[in-house]
CSV table of C-alpha atoms in Angstrom, one decimal:
chain,number,residue,atom,x,y,z
A,5,UNK,CA,0.0,0.0,0.0
A,6,UNK,CA,2.9,2.4,0.8
A,7,UNK,CA,6.1,2.5,-1.1
A,8,UNK,CA,9.3,4.5,-0.9
A,9,UNK,CA,10.3,6.4,-4.0
A,10,UNK,CA,13.4,8.4,-4.7
A,11,UNK,CA,13.1,11.9,-6.1
A,12,UNK,CA,15.7,14.5,-7.2
A,13,UNK,CA,14.6,18.1,-7.3
A,14,UNK,CA,15.7,21.7,-6.8
A,15,UNK,CA,14.3,23.1,-3.5
A,16,UNK,CA,14.2,26.8,-2.7
A,17,UNK,CA,14.6,28.0,0.8
A,18,UNK,CA,13.3,31.4,1.7
A,19,UNK,CA,15.1,33.8,4.0
A,20,UNK,CA,12.4,33.2,6.7
A,21,UNK,CA,13.8,29.7,7.0
A,22,UNK,CA,17.4,30.7,7.5
A,23,UNK,CA,17.0,30.5,11.3
A,24,UNK,CA,16.3,26.7,11.1
A,25,UNK,CA,18.9,24.0,10.7
A,26,UNK,CA,19.4,23.4,7.0
A,27,UNK,CA,18.2,19.8,7.2
A,28,UNK,CA,15.0,20.9,8.9
A,29,UNK,CA,14.5,23.8,6.4
A,30,UNK,CA,15.0,21.4,3.4
A,31,UNK,CA,12.6,18.8,5.0
A,32,UNK,CA,9.9,21.5,5.6
A,33,UNK,CA,10.1,22.8,2.0
A,34,UNK,CA,10.0,19.2,0.5
A,35,UNK,CA,6.9,18.5,2.6
A,36,UNK,CA,5.3,21.8,1.5
A,37,UNK,CA,6.0,21.1,-2.1
A,38,UNK,CA,5.1,17.3,-2.3
A,39,UNK,CA,2.9,16.2,0.6
A,40,UNK,CA,-0.7,15.4,-0.4
A,41,UNK,CA,0.2,15.8,-4.1
A,42,UNK,CA,-0.1,13.2,-6.8
A,43,UNK,CA,2.9,12.5,-9.1
A,44,UNK,CA,1.8,10.8,-12.3
A,45,UNK,CA,2.6,7.1,-12.5
A,46,UNK,CA,4.1,7.2,-9.0
A,47,UNK,CA,1.2,7.8,-6.5
A,48,UNK,CA,0.0,10.1,-3.8
A,49,UNK,CA,2.9,11.6,-1.8
A,50,UNK,CA,2.3,11.2,1.9
A,51,UNK,CA,5.4,12.4,3.7
A,52,UNK,CA,9.1,13.0,3.5
A,53,UNK,CA,11.1,9.9,4.6
A,54,UNK,CA,14.8,10.8,4.4
A,55,UNK,CA,17.4,13.0,2.7
A,56,UNK,CA,19.9,11.1,0.6
A,57,UNK,CA,22.0,13.9,-0.9
A,58,UNK,CA,22.0,17.7,-0.9
A,59,UNK,CA,24.3,20.2,-2.7
A,60,UNK,CA,25.6,23.5,-1.3
A,61,UNK,CA,23.0,26.2,-1.4
A,62,UNK,CA,23.4,28.9,-4.0
A,63,UNK,CA,21.6,32.3,-3.6
A,64,UNK,CA,19.5,33.2,-6.5
A,65,UNK,CA,20.2,36.6,-8.2
A,66,UNK,CA,17.7,39.2,-7.0
A,67,UNK,CA,15.4,36.8,-5.0
A,68,UNK,CA,17.4,36.0,-1.8
A,69,UNK,CA,16.2,32.4,-2.2
A,70,UNK,CA,18.7,29.6,-1.6
A,71,UNK,CA,18.6,27.0,-4.3
A,72,UNK,CA,19.6,23.5,-3.1
A,73,UNK,CA,19.7,20.4,-5.4
A,74,UNK,CA,18.4,17.4,-3.3
A,75,UNK,CA,17.8,13.7,-3.6
A,76,UNK,CA,15.4,12.3,-1.1
A,77,UNK,CA,12.8,9.5,-0.5
A,78,UNK,CA,9.1,10.1,-0.1
A,79,UNK,CA,6.5,7.7,1.4
A,80,UNK,CA,3.9,7.3,-1.4
A,81,UNK,CA,0.4,5.7,-1.3
A,82,UNK,CA,0.0,3.3,-4.2
A,83,UNK,CA,-1.5,-0.1,-3.5
A,84,UNK,CA,-0.5,-2.8,-5.9
A,85,UNK,CA,-2.9,-4.7,-8.2
A,86,UNK,CA,-4.5,-7.6,-6.3
A,87,UNK,CA,-3.9,-6.0,-2.8
A,88,UNK,CA,-6.8,-6.4,-0.3
A,89,UNK,CA,-7.4,-3.0,1.4
A,90,UNK,CA,-9.8,-1.9,4.2
A,91,UNK,CA,-11.9,1.2,3.7
A,92,UNK,CA,-15.3,2.7,4.5
A,93,UNK,CA,-18.2,3.1,2.2
A,94,UNK,CA,-18.5,6.9,1.4
A,95,UNK,CA,-21.6,6.7,-0.9
A,96,UNK,CA,-23.5,4.6,-3.3
A,97,UNK,CA,-24.8,5.5,-6.8
A,98,UNK,CA,-26.0,3.7,-9.8
A,99,UNK,CA,-22.4,4.0,-11.1
A,100,UNK,CA,-21.0,1.9,-8.1
A,101,UNK,CA,-19.8,2.3,-4.5
A,102,UNK,CA,-17.4,5.0,-3.5
A,103,UNK,CA,-14.8,3.9,-0.9
A,104,UNK,CA,-12.6,6.1,1.3
A,105,UNK,CA,-9.6,5.4,3.3
A,106,UNK,CA,-8.4,7.9,6.0
A,107,UNK,CA,-6.6,10.2,3.5
A,108,UNK,CA,-7.8,9.1,0.1
A,109,UNK,CA,-11.3,8.9,-1.3
A,110,UNK,CA,-11.0,8.3,-5.1
A,111,UNK,CA,-11.8,4.6,-5.0
A,112,UNK,CA,-14.7,3.2,-7.0
A,113,UNK,CA,-16.2,-0.3,-7.0
A,114,UNK,CA,-18.2,-0.4,-10.3
A,115,UNK,CA,-21.4,-2.5,-10.5
A,116,UNK,CA,-19.8,-5.1,-12.8
A,117,UNK,CA,-17.1,-5.8,-10.1
A,118,UNK,CA,-19.6,-6.3,-7.2
A,119,UNK,CA,-20.9,-9.8,-6.3
A,120,UNK,CA,-23.3,-11.4,-8.7
A,121,UNK,CA,-26.8,-10.6,-7.6
A,122,UNK,CA,-26.0,-7.0,-6.4
A,123,UNK,CA,-28.4,-4.3,-7.3
A,124,UNK,CA,-28.9,-0.6,-6.6
A,125,UNK,CA,-31.9,0.4,-4.5
A,126,UNK,CA,-32.9,3.9,-5.8
A,127,UNK,CA,-35.2,4.9,-3.0
A,128,UNK,CA,-32.6,4.2,-0.3
A,129,UNK,CA,-29.6,5.0,-2.5
A,130,UNK,CA,-27.8,1.9,-1.3
A,131,UNK,CA,-26.5,-1.3,-2.9
A,132,UNK,CA,-28.0,-4.6,-1.9
A,133,UNK,CA,-26.5,-8.1,-2.5
A,134,UNK,CA,-29.0,-11.0,-2.6
A,135,UNK,CA,-27.3,-14.3,-2.3
A,136,UNK,CA,-28.4,-17.7,-3.6
A,137,UNK,CA,-30.5,-18.4,-0.5
A,138,UNK,CA,-32.5,-15.2,-1.0
A,139,UNK,CA,-31.0,-13.3,1.9
A,140,UNK,CA,-30.4,-9.6,1.4
A,141,UNK,CA,-27.2,-7.9,2.6
A,142,UNK,CA,-26.8,-4.1,2.5
A,143,UNK,CA,-23.7,-2.0,1.6
A,144,UNK,CA,-24.5,0.8,4.1
A,145,UNK,CA,-22.7,4.1,4.1
A,146,UNK,CA,-20.0,4.3,6.8
A,147,UNK,CA,-19.6,0.5,6.9
A,148,UNK,CA,-16.0,-0.9,6.9
A,149,UNK,CA,-15.3,-3.0,3.8
A,150,UNK,CA,-12.6,-5.1,2.3
A,151,UNK,CA,-12.0,-4.7,-1.4
A,152,UNK,CA,-9.4,-5.8,-3.9
A,153,UNK,CA,-7.4,-3.4,-6.1
A,154,UNK,CA,-8.1,-4.1,-9.7
A,155,UNK,CA,-6.8,-1.1,-11.6
A,156,UNK,CA,-5.4,2.4,-11.4
A,157,UNK,CA,-6.5,5.5,-13.5
A,158,UNK,CA,-4.2,8.4,-14.1
A,159,UNK,CA,-5.5,11.8,-15.4
A,160,UNK,CA,-3.3,14.7,-16.3
A,161,UNK,CA,-4.6,17.8,-14.6
A,162,UNK,CA,-5.3,20.7,-17.0
A,163,UNK,CA,-6.3,24.2,-16.0
A,164,UNK,CA,-10.0,25.0,-15.6
A,165,UNK,CA,-11.6,25.7,-18.9
A,166,UNK,CA,-13.7,28.8,-19.3
A,167,UNK,CA,-17.4,28.3,-19.0
A,168,UNK,CA,-19.2,27.5,-22.2
A,169,UNK,CA,-21.9,29.7,-23.6
A,170,UNK,CA,-24.7,27.5,-22.1
A,171,UNK,CA,-23.1,27.7,-18.7
A,172,UNK,CA,-21.8,24.1,-18.8
A,173,UNK,CA,-18.4,23.1,-17.5
A,174,UNK,CA,-16.4,20.0,-18.2
A,175,UNK,CA,-16.2,17.4,-15.3
A,176,UNK,CA,-12.7,17.3,-13.7
A,177,UNK,CA,-11.4,13.8,-13.1
A,178,UNK,CA,-9.1,13.2,-10.1
A,179,UNK,CA,-5.4,12.9,-10.9
A,180,UNK,CA,-5.2,9.4,-9.4
A,181,UNK,CA,-8.1,7.0,-8.7
A,182,UNK,CA,-8.4,3.3,-7.9
A,183,UNK,CA,-10.9,0.7,-9.3
A,184,UNK,CA,-11.7,-2.1,-6.9
A,185,UNK,CA,-13.8,-5.2,-6.8
A,186,UNK,CA,-15.8,-7.1,-4.2
A,187,UNK,CA,-16.4,-10.4,-6.1
A,188,UNK,CA,-14.6,-12.9,-3.9
A,189,UNK,CA,-15.7,-14.5,-0.6
A,190,UNK,CA,-14.4,-12.4,2.3
A,191,UNK,CA,-14.7,-9.1,0.4
A,192,UNK,CA,-17.4,-6.6,1.2
A,193,UNK,CA,-18.5,-5.4,4.6
A,194,UNK,CA,-16.4,-7.1,7.3
A,195,UNK,CA,-19.6,-7.7,9.4
A,196,UNK,CA,-20.7,-10.2,6.8
A,197,UNK,CA,-17.7,-12.5,7.4
């Protein structure tokens, strides 16, 4: 679920940070730049892990900023395909079940990846699974579930487009999302098993 990834970058330290130890100033600026951001084909950056290399700082002309070339490792959220993950049901729509973990909520279980016999109940806005014996089990909002990671989707983020003449705007897709399934025994709400 979490991986370490190595990144090389130029970090700029502002004069306000000169009172800090250089390692602390570098770490603070790396976290400010990367934490809670998605890097395409890498994952969601969670936190700075360690500093591997850093160059001497050079003061930029006219800015007063110190430029430091650094090589560091970040803790990144990116579950692998086939991994079983725990999450909570955030909502249910006819397009599937939205799942959230503590810090990430772009997880979708589409209808075709739910257990056979699952259907969406429009009045209650909830998914229901009816097993072979005729019993009904509900996918209630807020319930803790197990799901299997099936695929990842990556979308380049583009600037917001101007509104069209009829007032419509294009739907923005998240930069990183996960497609999951609940088709195997043991998956779904943990209270069932």
